[in-house]
Structures are given as structure tokens and as C-alpha cells.
Amino acid sequence: MKRIAGLIGRTAVSCWHHGSPHFPPLPARATGPPYTCPQIRHLAAKQNKGQFKGQKIKSKPVKLEKQQKQEVEIKQRMTVSELAKAMNKDIDHVYEALLNTDVVLDEMEPDTVLEETWIKEAVKRSGMKHKWAKLVETKVRENKDIQRQAAPDPTQLVPRAPVVTIMGHVDHGKTTLLDSLRKSQIAAQEAGGITQHIGAFRVELPSGEKITFLDTPGHAAFSAMRARGAMVTDIVILVVAADDGVMNQTIESIQHAKKAKVPIIVAVNKCDKPNSDPQRVKEELVGHDVICEEFGGEIQAIHVSALKGDHLVELAEATVTLAEVLELKGDPTGLVEGTVIESRSDKGKGPVTTAIIQRGTLRKGCTLVAGKCWAKVRFMFDEYNQVMSEAGPSIPVEIVGWKDLPSAGEEILEVESEQRAREVVEWRSYMEEQDKMKEDQQVIEAKQKQHQESYKKDRESMAHLSWRQRRAALYRANKHKLSHRLSEKTEMEELTLPIIVKGDVDGSVEAILNILESYDADDQCELDVVHFGVGDISERDINLAETFSGTIYGFNVAANKSIQQMAAKKGIPLRLHRVIYKLIDELKDELSNKLTPSTEENIIGEASVLATFDVTVGKKKIPVAGCRVQKGQLDKKMKFRLVRGRNILWEGSVTTLKHLKDDVLTVKTGMECGLSLDNEELEYKPGDEIICYSESEIKQKISWDPGF
């Protein structure tokens, strides 16, 4: 206030002292009363110390401090989220910084890897400067895995029992043969000459020789062992029914044995039947390069009857003879090596595995590794659930003490300590993560390359346009995708039908696959054959179908009760047929059911607006259209559309429909009515049309025509 008062006082004094040396005289005015002070305001500036009156003030130049730009540490192959974190910004900031560039923002995700050019561009547009992050020397992680031991010293090898797998076609008597072997041995030696186990059992002959049988013919472990090169199976007994002959699954079993390089013994079963013909069976086998001894080959053929127990001892002796020829030996010393045959969870014991020991001697307290699981052996059990003290080569054993449940077919290796076991498991888990990251990176790079190529094509097609026209054209082309991207993605995921095909013989499967190769309706629904094979529906098929959310189609094959129950429990559809065209028809129906139904519109009635007026309901004014029905009828339960000229202004439902003063549900042709729509902001005009219609879904059919 003092400063303002001083300014006013100085101005007033200056009005009277025009002759002051500090204030020049004012020019004379032509009009106005005498002694009138002109309205001029003089601002006073504060004098600095040592400054005389009238002395000019020299202004000092102001030095502006240069603003330091924020530095951002960048590196090669940064993702969007990593760049945002380095810039201390959110992800949307990075998207905004890359606007109006060649980057396809619509396809960009937080984990999208950016090129070096776009990393620098985003930093520059954000008013920052980049610097390369210091390279940190990453230590190469030491390989902590464990491998099988070197070949043992031949002097340490001792004879071991053969490991035998029984294979063959369905209903040829494999299970009956196994049961008869058990019964015959139990009848001969009640004290226990047979070792029956969940995954394997042992047979001891009167002469003292022992044989280990795998109790699950065609078990998944057999394939897993062959894939890993672990030759657990020494001999394959091929069971062929004398009254049926060589079937497709018999051929498949022969191929399995040849791929695994395992010798074969042929057991011609059901020789007790009147219509049996063992000679025909052996002649048919010659066509598949299985030549029996009587035809000049080296393969033994034993005629047996699994049901009556005939010649089972001869079969066992033939197996022992072949084992002697093979000179099967094992090393009972050193670290334990083996293979998981089966694994399960027991309420009392926890994770339990059935394994066959291949090398070394397993004892209580051993530390084992199988896959990404490890165990400290607490107990070992035999076929009678009796505790075992040790198990040598070729001996099946139930192992208790696993921390997790290993998969069937996994290789078992012994390590020195629990710490070493943990190191091995950690290393294998680490390597699995690294492999997965590499696979994911390859997928990301392929997707980015695809997007870049697509974007370049779009840019080339718009090269003649200015950048504003180009951006507008891209927006118009892509705006319909933005709001529906999630629903479209879900729809695309649903429009895929994974199937598993199983057939009784190779020719049937081949015929089905040839028909499926003609499928040409991928634009409607993709058909994905995730697996095909020969034989009955198995547990592996159910698990595979569950993994892919698929359907199992079987031709002339069966699914036993337990498999059907498992499929029902897991919600896996089983489509079993004996006529091929019925199988294809059901497949076409399932493909059609995947398609989104089309909508068909049926016009129920049409009315024209004659007049409009407002009705007060409470404190609201609701617009009402006075109409006359020109065609059909208006039904309040149906959908309505307001049309003006050729433009559709609104679609929805009617809130009120009255004839005279009565609320009605329908109004017929020629009658007048008043109606209000569910949009109160609409303005009706005379001449507008109101259409009443219904919508019905029509099931689409797949366009694929298999040709029959």
C-alpha cells in the first residue's frame, strides 16, 4: 500500500510542477477548463545505491542455464516395457513417441522387441538423449548335468535276466498269455516263483533261469525308451492268433521291434481252436521279413494256447535260449542306472515309480535323478509289497522317496549326494527355460517379420499419397479392427477343430487321411489332425485330446470301459464308426457346429409416422409417434427399426404401444397406434417408417465336399 500511495502522490505533484527539470512541460490543450491535470501516470523505479538522478540504468544480460537432457541407457533388442522402464515412463508414452513412424503400433505389445532405430527415435522424441548401457560380462553357466557312465570293464559283467515285452494285435491273446504265465508259475511254486508288479513281473523257470516281463504291451514307456535310445527291452514276443493271422497292429509291432533293433520270438496263439492255421500265420510273416526257422530263418516260432496253458514252458525256455545267444550281461557295480516303467501317486507312500535297473545295484539311501525329479530312496518293494534290500540289473523294483513324480520312460541315474541331485535338477530346469525362451524369440521374430512385410506392402500401395492422406487411409482401413480385436482373436481360436484319427488297419487310416487332405474350408474353420495311428483308443490318445481340446475319431476300433469313463470325465468326445462315410458326415457336422450361425431377418410389419407429440410422464416429456400400420402387424415383443428415407436412424425395442388409450401387445394392418421407443432423444418426423422385425439364427454348413 505504501508503494501504491507513493506512486499516486508523485503523479499528483507532477501535475503542478510542469517546469520541473525532471518533468518536461506538457503541450497546451485547445479545449478544457484551466488548471486541468492531464491523466498521465509516471511509474517510479527504485534507485540503486550510488546511482544519481537522471543516470541511465544499464541492464545486465541474464545468463540462461542450459537444461540438461535426461540420459537413457539403451541396449540391443529392448522390449517396449524395458524401454519405458529405462525412460521412467509408462508404456503408452513409448507408443505416443512412435506415432507417425513406420512402426505398426496396432500390432505392438509390451513384450515386442524394438529395433535400434526405433529405440533411438523414441528417446529423441521424448526430449532425452541415449547412451549405450555398459556391457556386463555374463558368466557362462557351468554345465551341471549328469550323463551315463562309460562302458564298464568286461571283467565286471555278470549274466542277467532278459527283459521281454509281449506285443501283438488286439484280441490275439497277449493279456491271456501273461495271466497264464502267472498262474502256471504260481501253481508250480506257491512260495513265489513269479514276481508280479504294476509295470513288470518276473518268471523263474524250474531250471532256475529268470525272465522279466513288461506287463503293459505297447506301453508308452516302450516308445519313450526307443526315442531315448535306452534299450530296456531285450526281446519282443510277438503274439499272433492262429485263427486270425497277421493283422495291422501285428505289422506295427514288427516295425517297433525292428526300429529298436530287438530280436523277435513268435508265439502263435489259439492253436487249440478248430479253425486255427499256424502254418498260414508263419507264411504271412515271411511277407513282413519275419522268417521262422522252418523257412530257413533265425526266428523261433512256438505254438501255444494261452487259455489252456499249453507249451508256455517251451516259450519261456525259448526266451532263455535266445538270451543266452545274445549273451546278456550287466554290471552290478558302480552307480545305478535304470529306466522308469510306470509312475503313480500313492496316498501312503507318495510319489512311487516302478523301474527296471540296468546297471549297478540299488539300495536304500541311494540318491537318484530322473528328468527334473530326484529321490532319496527310502524304501524298495517287490511284487508282494515286501521290502527289498537291493535290486540289481534286470530286476523290477518299486521305488519310494521321490520329491516329484517323474514321467514314464525317464532315465534314472545315481548321483553322489542330495546337493548334486539338486544341481542336476536345477540345471535341467534352467536349460528347459532357455530352450523355451529361444523358441518364443523365434516366434516373435517371425511374427515381427510378417508384420513388417505386410506393412511395407501397405505402404507401397499408398506411396502416391501424402502422409496425411496415408494416415487417414490407414485409419479407415483398420478402425473396424480396433474395437473387435479381442473378440476376433477369441473367435479365431474357437474356429479350429483338432482331431485324433485311429483305425483298425493302416489302409483304413490312410483312406481317412486321404479324404481329409481334400479339406479346403480353412477360411471357415481349420481342421488340425494332431495325431493318427493304428489300434484301439488308448489312454495316451485321451491325454493328447485333452491337451489339444480335440475330438477322437475311430474307425473299426474300440474303447474299453475305463477309457470311455476317462474320456467322459475329461470331456473328450469319442466318435467311433464302422462305416467310413458316416464318420466323415459326423466330422462335417462337427465342423459346421463350430461356425458362427448367420442371422436371418423376417419383416413382421411396417408402419408410417403420421404425427408426433409429447407425453408428460412424471417430470419427463417423452416423444410419441402416432402411426398407422401399413403392412403386417406391430408386435411389442419383437425388434423395431426407425427408417428415414434410406437411412436407419435407430434399432431397438418399443417401450410403450397403445391403441387409443389402451396398452396393447399387437396392432394389425390399417389400425392406428401411438408408440414410444427406448431412445427418448429420438425425434420423429411425419413420413418416417417404423419396421417391426424378428431375427432367427440359421446354422451354417461347412463348404467342404469330400466327394461322396
Tab-separated table of N, CA and C in Angstrom, residues 492-629:
chain	number	residue	atom	x	y	z
A	492	MET	N	-11.230	-66.689	-33.608
A	492	MET	CA	-10.301	-67.462	-34.407
A	492	MET	C	-9.806	-68.681	-33.643
A	493	GLU	N	-9.601	-68.506	-32.317
A	493	GLU	CA	-9.178	-69.636	-31.517
A	493	GLU	C	-10.262	-70.713	-31.489
A	494	GLU	N	-11.515	-70.300	-31.455
A	494	GLU	CA	-12.600	-71.267	-31.401
A	494	GLU	C	-12.801	-71.963	-32.741
A	495	LEU	N	-12.523	-71.294	-33.843
A	495	LEU	CA	-12.775	-71.856	-35.154
A	495	LEU	C	-11.626	-72.748	-35.608
A	496	THR	N	-11.243	-73.667	-34.753
A	496	THR	CA	-10.254	-74.688	-35.070
A	496	THR	C	-10.727	-75.993	-34.450
A	497	LEU	N	-10.686	-77.060	-35.226
A	497	LEU	CA	-11.106	-78.365	-34.724
A	497	LEU	C	-9.918	-79.316	-34.753
A	498	PRO	N	-9.278	-79.561	-33.589
A	498	PRO	CA	-8.213	-80.561	-33.538
A	498	PRO	C	-8.830	-81.957	-33.418
A	499	ILE	N	-8.332	-82.904	-34.200
A	499	ILE	CA	-8.865	-84.260	-34.151
A	499	ILE	C	-7.729	-85.266	-34.065
A	500	ILE	N	-8.052	-86.434	-33.513
A	500	ILE	CA	-7.148	-87.584	-33.469
A	500	ILE	C	-7.845	-88.714	-34.216
A	501	VAL	N	-7.133	-89.335	-35.159
A	501	VAL	CA	-7.706	-90.379	-36.005
A	501	VAL	C	-7.062	-91.711	-35.646
A	502	LYS	N	-7.884	-92.686	-35.327
A	502	LYS	CA	-7.400	-94.047	-35.067
A	502	LYS	C	-8.185	-95.021	-35.952
A	503	GLY	N	-7.468	-96.014	-36.489
A	503	GLY	CA	-8.106	-97.011	-37.344
A	503	GLY	C	-7.640	-98.412	-37.007
A	504	ASP	N	-8.380	-99.396	-37.518
A	504	ASP	CA	-8.028	-100.781	-37.191
A	504	ASP	C	-6.832	-101.260	-37.987
A	505	VAL	N	-6.705	-100.808	-39.224
A	505	VAL	CA	-5.572	-101.197	-40.055
A	505	VAL	C	-5.005	-99.951	-40.725
A	506	ASP	N	-3.791	-100.115	-41.241
A	506	ASP	CA	-3.108	-98.973	-41.848
A	506	ASP	C	-3.868	-98.469	-43.071
A	507	GLY	N	-4.491	-99.392	-43.819
A	507	GLY	CA	-5.235	-98.971	-45.000
A	507	GLY	C	-6.413	-98.074	-44.662
A	508	SER	N	-7.088	-98.360	-43.549
A	508	SER	CA	-8.230	-97.527	-43.141
A	508	SER	C	-7.773	-96.124	-42.764
A	509	VAL	N	-6.693	-96.067	-41.994
A	509	VAL	CA	-6.173	-94.753	-41.584
A	509	VAL	C	-5.717	-93.968	-42.807
A	510	GLU	N	-5.054	-94.642	-43.733
A	510	GLU	CA	-4.587	-93.978	-44.946
A	510	GLU	C	-5.759	-93.443	-45.761
A	511	ALA	N	-6.835	-94.234	-45.846
A	511	ALA	CA	-8.015	-93.790	-46.598
A	511	ALA	C	-8.642	-92.550	-45.962
A	512	ILE	N	-8.734	-92.542	-44.642
A	512	ILE	CA	-9.314	-91.386	-43.944
A	512	ILE	C	-8.443	-90.158	-44.149
A	513	LEU	N	-7.126	-90.332	-44.024
A	513	LEU	CA	-6.220	-89.190	-44.186
A	513	LEU	C	-6.261	-88.653	-45.613
A	514	ASN	N	-6.414	-89.536	-46.591
A	514	ASN	CA	-6.527	-89.076	-47.979
A	514	ASN	C	-7.782	-88.222	-48.177
A	515	ILE	N	-8.873	-88.606	-47.512
A	515	ILE	CA	-10.097	-87.799	-47.593
A	515	ILE	C	-9.882	-86.444	-46.917
A	516	LEU	N	-9.221	-86.452	-45.763
A	516	LEU	CA	-9.010	-85.200	-45.027
A	516	LEU	C	-8.066	-84.258	-45.771
A	517	GLU	N	-7.196	-84.816	-46.634
A	517	GLU	CA	-6.301	-83.960	-47.412
A	517	GLU	C	-7.071	-83.093	-48.405
A	518	SER	N	-8.296	-83.510	-48.757
A	518	SER	CA	-9.104	-82.720	-49.689
A	518	SER	C	-9.824	-81.569	-48.993
A	519	TYR	N	-9.618	-81.421	-47.684
A	519	TYR	CA	-10.318	-80.354	-46.939
A	519	TYR	C	-9.849	-78.988	-47.439
A	520	ASP	N	-10.798	-78.157	-47.839
A	520	ASP	CA	-10.470	-76.856	-48.437
A	520	ASP	C	-11.283	-75.712	-47.833
A	521	ALA	N	-11.735	-75.880	-46.592
A	521	ALA	CA	-12.567	-74.843	-45.958
A	521	ALA	C	-11.878	-74.240	-44.745
A	522	ASP	N	-10.561	-74.051	-44.855
A	522	ASP	CA	-9.815	-73.470	-43.733
A	522	ASP	C	-10.242	-72.043	-43.429
A	523	ASP	N	-10.778	-71.343	-44.440
A	523	ASP	CA	-11.231	-69.980	-44.189
A	523	ASP	C	-12.456	-69.955	-43.280
A	524	GLN	N	-13.187	-71.064	-43.235
A	524	GLN	CA	-14.339	-71.150	-42.335
A	524	GLN	C	-13.946	-71.725	-40.978
A	525	CYS	N	-13.257	-72.842	-40.987
A	525	CYS	CA	-12.811	-73.485	-39.748
A	525	CYS	C	-11.611	-74.357	-40.075
A	526	GLU	N	-10.540	-74.207	-39.317
A	526	GLU	CA	-9.339	-75.002	-39.561
A	526	GLU	C	-9.531	-76.415	-39.020
A	527	LEU	N	-9.064	-77.380	-39.785
A	527	LEU	CA	-9.079	-78.787	-39.381
A	527	LEU	C	-7.642	-79.205	-39.114
A	528	ASP	N	-7.367	-79.586	-37.871
A	528	ASP	CA	-5.997	-79.881	-37.449
A	528	ASP	C	-5.917	-81.332	-36.976
A	529	VAL	N	-5.247	-82.187	-37.763
A	529	VAL	CA	-5.032	-83.581	-37.368
A	529	VAL	C	-3.773	-83.616	-36.510
A	530	VAL	N	-3.956	-83.682	-35.194
A	530	VAL	CA	-2.809	-83.611	-34.276
A	530	VAL	C	-2.137	-84.962	-34.098
A	531	HIS	N	-2.861	-86.061	-34.399
A	531	HIS	CA	-2.260	-87.391	-34.242
A	531	HIS	C	-3.108	-88.407	-34.996
A	532	PHE	N	-2.444	-89.424	-35.537
A	532	PHE	CA	-3.175	-90.538	-36.139
A	532	PHE	C	-2.377	-91.811	-35.887
A	533	GLY	N	-3.072	-92.926	-35.848
A	533	GLY	CA	-2.399	-94.180	-35.572
A	533	GLY	C	-3.331	-95.363	-35.749
A	534	VAL	N	-2.768	-96.538	-35.507
A	534	VAL	CA	-3.492	-97.794	-35.664
A	534	VAL	C	-3.690	-98.424	-34.298
A	535	GLY	N	-4.889	-98.950	-34.052
A	535	GLY	CA	-5.163	-99.631	-32.794
A	535	GLY	C	-6.326	-99.007	-32.051
A	536	ASP	N	-6.695	-99.655	-30.968
A	536	ASP	CA	-7.810	-99.171	-30.156
A	536	ASP	C	-7.472	-97.846	-29.482
A	537	ILE	N	-8.492	-97.165	-29.009
A	537	ILE	CA	-8.306	-95.904	-28.295
A	537	ILE	C	-7.581	-96.191	-26.981
A	538	SER	N	-6.517	-95.452	-26.735
A	538	SER	CA	-5.681	-95.676	-25.552
A	538	SER	C	-5.713	-94.470	-24.633
A	539	GLU	N	-5.121	-94.648	-23.474
A	539	GLU	CA	-5.026	-93.544	-22.505
A	539	GLU	C	-4.204	-92.398	-23.074
A	540	ARG	N	-3.203	-92.748	-23.861
A	540	ARG	CA	-2.372	-91.708	-24.480
A	540	ARG	C	-3.205	-90.843	-25.421
A	541	ASP	N	-4.116	-91.471	-26.156
A	541	ASP	CA	-4.990	-90.708	-27.058
A	541	ASP	C	-5.879	-89.747	-26.274
A	542	ILE	N	-6.397	-90.221	-25.142
A	542	ILE	CA	-7.251	-89.361	-24.306
A	542	ILE	C	-6.458	-88.167	-23.788
A	543	ASN	N	-5.249	-88.424	-23.312
A	543	ASN	CA	-4.415	-87.331	-22.782
A	543	ASN	C	-4.050	-86.346	-23.885
A	544	LEU	N	-3.779	-86.868	-25.085
A	544	LEU	CA	-3.435	-85.993	-26.207
A	544	LEU	C	-4.628	-85.137	-26.611
A	545	ALA	N	-5.806	-85.746	-26.638
A	545	ALA	CA	-7.022	-84.994	-26.976
A	545	ALA	C	-7.319	-83.938	-25.926
A	546	GLU	N	-7.047	-84.247	-24.665
A	546	GLU	CA	-7.255	-83.260	-23.602
A	546	GLU	C	-6.292	-82.094	-23.765
A	547	THR	N	-5.053	-82.388	-24.137
A	547	THR	CA	-4.052	-81.331	-24.319
A	547	THR	C	-4.460	-80.360	-25.414
A	548	PHE	N	-4.988	-80.887	-26.518
A	548	PHE	CA	-5.326	-80.047	-27.667
A	548	PHE	C	-6.806	-79.676	-27.718
A	549	SER	N	-7.585	-80.084	-26.697
A	549	SER	CA	-9.030	-79.838	-26.691
A	549	SER	C	-9.653	-80.362	-27.977
A	550	GLY	N	-9.310	-81.594	-28.307
A	550	GLY	CA	-9.735	-82.162	-29.573
A	550	GLY	C	-10.753	-83.274	-29.427
A	551	THR	N	-11.088	-83.885	-30.560
A	551	THR	CA	-12.051	-84.977	-30.661
A	551	THR	C	-11.346	-86.202	-31.235
A	552	ILE	N	-11.708	-87.381	-30.717
A	552	ILE	CA	-11.120	-88.627	-31.200
A	552	ILE	C	-12.100	-89.301	-32.154
A	553	TYR	N	-11.644	-89.572	-33.369
A	553	TYR	CA	-12.430	-90.292	-34.365
A	553	TYR	C	-11.794	-91.660	-34.581
A	554	GLY	N	-12.592	-92.712	-34.377
A	554	GLY	CA	-12.092	-94.064	-34.549
A	554	GLY	C	-12.881	-94.811	-35.602
A	555	PHE	N	-12.146	-95.557	-36.437
A	555	PHE	CA	-12.782	-96.352	-37.485
A	555	PHE	C	-12.473	-97.832	-37.250
A	556	ASN	N	-13.519	-98.590	-36.956
A	556	ASN	CA	-13.387	-100.030	-36.697
A	556	ASN	C	-12.470	-100.322	-35.508
A	557	VAL	N	-12.432	-99.417	-34.538
A	557	VAL	CA	-11.652	-99.643	-33.326
A	557	VAL	C	-12.592	-99.536	-32.131
A	558	ALA	N	-12.080	-99.971	-30.979
A	558	ALA	CA	-12.902	-99.975	-29.766
A	558	ALA	C	-12.252	-99.125	-28.685
A	559	ALA	N	-13.043	-98.787	-27.690
A	559	ALA	CA	-12.559	-98.110	-26.487
A	559	ALA	C	-13.160	-98.848	-25.299
A	560	ASN	N	-12.290	-99.398	-24.459
A	560	ASN	CA	-12.821	-100.168	-23.332
A	560	ASN	C	-13.512	-99.261	-22.322
A	561	LYS	N	-14.112	-99.874	-21.354
A	561	LYS	CA	-14.950	-99.127	-20.412
A	561	LYS	C	-14.156	-98.087	-19.637
A	562	SER	N	-12.951	-98.457	-19.212
A	562	SER	CA	-12.139	-97.499	-18.448
A	562	SER	C	-11.753	-96.301	-19.298
A	563	ILE	N	-11.470	-96.552	-20.586
A	563	ILE	CA	-11.124	-95.444	-21.491
A	563	ILE	C	-12.336	-94.550	-21.708
A	564	GLN	N	-13.508	-95.168	-21.862
A	564	GLN	CA	-14.729	-94.379	-22.035
A	564	GLN	C	-15.019	-93.534	-20.803
A	565	GLN	N	-14.810	-94.118	-19.622
A	565	GLN	CA	-15.024	-93.356	-18.387
A	565	GLN	C	-14.034	-92.208	-18.277
A	566	MET	N	-12.781	-92.466	-18.649
A	566	MET	CA	-11.776	-91.399	-18.606
A	566	MET	C	-12.132	-90.281	-19.579
A	567	ALA	N	-12.579	-90.667	-20.782
A	567	ALA	CA	-12.961	-89.661	-21.777
A	567	ALA	C	-14.154	-88.839	-21.296
A	568	ALA	N	-15.143	-89.512	-20.686
A	568	ALA	CA	-16.320	-88.795	-20.181
A	568	ALA	C	-15.931	-87.853	-19.053
A	569	LYS	N	-15.025	-88.307	-18.193
A	569	LYS	CA	-14.599	-87.475	-17.061
A	569	LYS	C	-13.865	-86.233	-17.533
A	570	LYS	N	-13.062	-86.377	-18.595
A	570	LYS	CA	-12.281	-85.247	-19.103
A	570	LYS	C	-13.007	-84.464	-20.190
A	571	GLY	N	-14.213	-84.908	-20.549
A	571	GLY	CA	-14.986	-84.186	-21.553
A	571	GLY	C	-14.444	-84.339	-22.963
A	572	ILE	N	-13.855	-85.504	-23.257
A	572	ILE	CA	-13.294	-85.751	-24.589
A	572	ILE	C	-14.323	-86.514	-25.424
A	573	PRO	N	-14.795	-85.968	-26.553
A	573	PRO	CA	-15.762	-86.690	-27.401
A	573	PRO	C	-15.102	-87.879	-28.101
A	574	LEU	N	-15.759	-89.026	-28.063
A	574	LEU	CA	-15.315	-90.219	-28.786
A	574	LEU	C	-16.303	-90.491	-29.916
A	575	ARG	N	-15.853	-90.461	-31.149
A	575	ARG	CA	-16.699	-90.728	-32.316
A	575	ARG	C	-16.215	-92.026	-32.960
A	576	LEU	N	-16.892	-93.132	-32.655
A	576	LEU	CA	-16.499	-94.442	-33.161
A	576	LEU	C	-17.474	-94.890	-34.246
A	577	HIS	N	-16.934	-95.260	-35.399
A	577	HIS	CA	-17.769	-95.639	-36.550
A	577	HIS	C	-17.209	-96.889	-37.211
A	578	ARG	N	-18.110	-97.585	-37.937
A	578	ARG	CA	-17.710	-98.743	-38.723
A	578	ARG	C	-17.983	-98.537	-40.215
A	579	VAL	N	-18.609	-97.417	-40.557
A	579	VAL	CA	-18.838	-97.052	-41.958
A	579	VAL	C	-18.149	-95.714	-42.197
A	580	ILE	N	-17.284	-95.663	-43.197
A	580	ILE	CA	-16.407	-94.504	-43.338
A	580	ILE	C	-17.181	-93.235	-43.692
A	581	TYR	N	-18.228	-93.347	-44.501
A	581	TYR	CA	-18.939	-92.118	-44.875
A	581	TYR	C	-19.712	-91.537	-43.697
A	582	LYS	N	-20.139	-92.405	-42.761
A	582	LYS	CA	-20.804	-91.887	-41.560
A	582	LYS	C	-19.817	-91.131	-40.674
A	583	LEU	N	-18.584	-91.615	-40.649
A	583	LEU	CA	-17.540	-90.895	-39.899
A	583	LEU	C	-17.313	-89.510	-40.497
A	584	ILE	N	-17.223	-89.436	-41.822
A	584	ILE	CA	-16.995	-88.141	-42.475
A	584	ILE	C	-18.201	-87.230	-42.295
A	585	ASP	N	-19.412	-87.790	-42.352
A	585	ASP	CA	-20.618	-86.975	-42.153
A	585	ASP	C	-20.639	-86.360	-40.760
A	586	GLU	N	-20.270	-87.148	-39.748
A	586	GLU	CA	-20.259	-86.592	-38.386
A	586	GLU	C	-19.164	-85.551	-38.234
A	587	LEU	N	-18.034	-85.766	-38.912
A	587	LEU	CA	-16.968	-84.768	-38.890
A	587	LEU	C	-17.445	-83.467	-39.525
A	588	LYS	N	-18.176	-83.565	-40.648
A	588	LYS	CA	-18.711	-82.358	-41.288
A	588	LYS	C	-19.703	-81.645	-40.374
A	589	ASP	N	-20.527	-82.417	-39.666
A	589	ASP	CA	-21.487	-81.801	-38.733
A	589	ASP	C	-20.761	-81.073	-37.613
A	590	GLU	N	-19.686	-81.668	-37.100
A	590	GLU	CA	-18.952	-81.005	-36.014
A	590	GLU	C	-18.262	-79.749	-36.506
A	591	LEU	N	-17.739	-79.785	-37.717
A	591	LEU	CA	-17.142	-78.583	-38.296
A	591	LEU	C	-18.200	-77.494	-38.481
A	592	SER	N	-19.388	-77.890	-38.937
A	592	SER	CA	-20.468	-76.915	-39.133
A	592	SER	C	-20.909	-76.310	-37.812
A	593	ASN	N	-20.901	-77.113	-36.750
A	593	ASN	CA	-21.293	-76.596	-35.434
A	593	ASN	C	-20.312	-75.564	-34.903
A	594	LYS	N	-19.067	-75.605	-35.406
A	594	LYS	CA	-18.075	-74.623	-34.984
A	594	LYS	C	-18.339	-73.245	-35.587
A	595	LEU	N	-19.029	-73.217	-36.705
A	595	LEU	CA	-19.236	-71.953	-37.415
A	595	LEU	C	-20.252	-71.083	-36.685
A	596	THR	N	-20.046	-69.784	-36.771
A	596	THR	CA	-20.984	-68.834	-36.165
A	596	THR	C	-22.269	-68.802	-36.982
A	597	PRO	N	-23.417	-69.003	-36.342
A	597	PRO	CA	-24.681	-69.006	-37.104
A	597	PRO	C	-24.925	-67.661	-37.777
A	598	SER	N	-25.487	-67.705	-38.970
A	598	SER	CA	-25.859	-66.470	-39.656
A	598	SER	C	-27.241	-66.020	-39.174
A	599	THR	N	-27.495	-64.730	-39.253
A	599	THR	CA	-28.752	-64.159	-38.774
A	599	THR	C	-29.650	-63.816	-39.954
A	600	GLU	N	-30.877	-64.307	-39.898
A	600	GLU	CA	-31.861	-64.020	-40.948
A	600	GLU	C	-32.943	-63.111	-40.376
A	601	GLU	N	-33.286	-62.069	-41.128
A	601	GLU	CA	-34.266	-61.083	-40.668
A	601	GLU	C	-35.608	-61.309	-41.365
A	602	ASN	N	-36.666	-61.342	-40.557
A	602	ASN	CA	-38.021	-61.514	-41.092
A	602	ASN	C	-38.858	-60.275	-40.749
A	603	ILE	N	-39.396	-59.580	-41.783
A	603	ILE	CA	-40.227	-58.385	-41.569
A	603	ILE	C	-41.622	-58.839	-41.138
A	604	ILE	N	-42.060	-58.352	-39.972
A	604	ILE	CA	-43.378	-58.723	-39.444
A	604	ILE	C	-44.423	-57.665	-39.791
A	605	GLY	N	-44.021	-56.394	-39.731
A	605	GLY	CA	-44.975	-55.324	-40.030
A	605	GLY	C	-44.280	-54.012	-40.317
A	606	GLU	N	-44.995	-53.120	-40.986
A	606	GLU	CA	-44.474	-51.800	-41.311
A	606	GLU	C	-45.537	-50.757	-40.982
A	607	ALA	N	-45.073	-49.633	-40.398
A	607	ALA	CA	-45.992	-48.536	-40.062
A	607	ALA	C	-45.358	-47.223	-40.470
A	608	SER	N	-46.212	-46.233	-40.783
A	608	SER	CA	-45.719	-44.905	-41.146
A	608	SER	C	-46.132	-43.917	-40.072
A	609	VAL	N	-45.238	-42.955	-39.779
A	609	VAL	CA	-45.495	-41.935	-38.754
A	609	VAL	C	-46.379	-40.850	-39.371
A	610	LEU	N	-47.533	-40.612	-38.737
A	610	LEU	CA	-48.456	-39.576	-39.221
A	610	LEU	C	-48.276	-38.272	-38.478
A	611	ALA	N	-48.005	-38.357	-37.179
A	611	ALA	CA	-47.861	-37.148	-36.362
A	611	ALA	C	-46.985	-37.475	-35.163
A	612	THR	N	-46.450	-36.428	-34.539
A	612	THR	CA	-45.626	-36.590	-33.339
A	612	THR	C	-46.148	-35.673	-32.252
A	613	PHE	N	-46.052	-36.114	-31.026
A	613	PHE	CA	-46.441	-35.277	-29.882
A	613	PHE	C	-45.695	-35.784	-28.655
A	614	ASP	N	-45.706	-34.963	-27.600
A	614	ASP	CA	-45.017	-35.287	-26.354
A	614	ASP	C	-46.038	-35.650	-25.281
A	615	VAL	N	-45.663	-36.632	-24.469
A	615	VAL	CA	-46.486	-37.044	-23.337
A	615	VAL	C	-45.660	-36.854	-22.078
A	616	THR	N	-46.270	-36.206	-21.074
A	616	THR	CA	-45.558	-35.971	-19.818
A	616	THR	C	-45.787	-37.155	-18.882
A	617	VAL	N	-44.690	-37.747	-18.489
A	617	VAL	CA	-44.726	-38.844	-17.518
A	617	VAL	C	-43.866	-38.413	-16.339
A	618	GLY	N	-44.555	-38.074	-15.235
A	618	GLY	CA	-43.823	-37.508	-14.102
A	618	GLY	C	-43.310	-36.140	-14.469
A	619	LYS	N	-42.009	-35.955	-14.426
A	619	LYS	CA	-41.398	-34.683	-14.810
A	619	LYS	C	-40.743	-34.770	-16.184
A	620	LYS	N	-40.890	-35.906	-16.842
A	620	LYS	CA	-40.252	-36.112	-18.135
A	620	LYS	C	-41.261	-35.943	-19.260
A	621	LYS	N	-40.739	-35.435	-20.367
A	621	LYS	CA	-41.522	-35.374	-21.587
A	621	LYS	C	-41.005	-36.441	-22.539
A	622	ILE	N	-41.877	-37.352	-22.895
A	622	ILE	CA	-41.489	-38.477	-23.740
A	622	ILE	C	-42.099	-38.279	-25.120
A	623	PRO	N	-41.247	-38.311	-26.171
A	623	PRO	CA	-41.791	-38.160	-27.531
A	623	PRO	C	-42.550	-39.420	-27.944
A	624	VAL	N	-43.690	-39.214	-28.573
A	624	VAL	CA	-44.544	-40.315	-29.014
A	624	VAL	C	-44.842	-40.119	-30.494
A	625	ALA	N	-44.807	-41.233	-31.224
A	625	ALA	CA	-45.118	-41.193	-32.659
A	625	ALA	C	-46.503	-41.775	-32.894
A	626	GLY	N	-47.359	-40.995	-33.564
A	626	GLY	CA	-48.665	-41.507	-33.961
A	626	GLY	C	-48.552	-42.171	-35.322
A	627	CYS	N	-48.869	-43.447	-35.396
A	627	CYS	CA	-48.593	-44.233	-36.609
A	627	CYS	C	-49.845	-44.953	-37.110
A	628	ARG	N	-49.756	-45.372	-38.354
A	628	ARG	CA	-50.758	-46.258	-38.927
A	628	ARG	C	-50.012	-47.449	-39.536
A	629	VAL	N	-50.495	-48.655	-39.199
A	629	VAL	CA	-49.857	-49.877	-39.701
A	629	VAL	C	-50.240	-50.063	-41.162
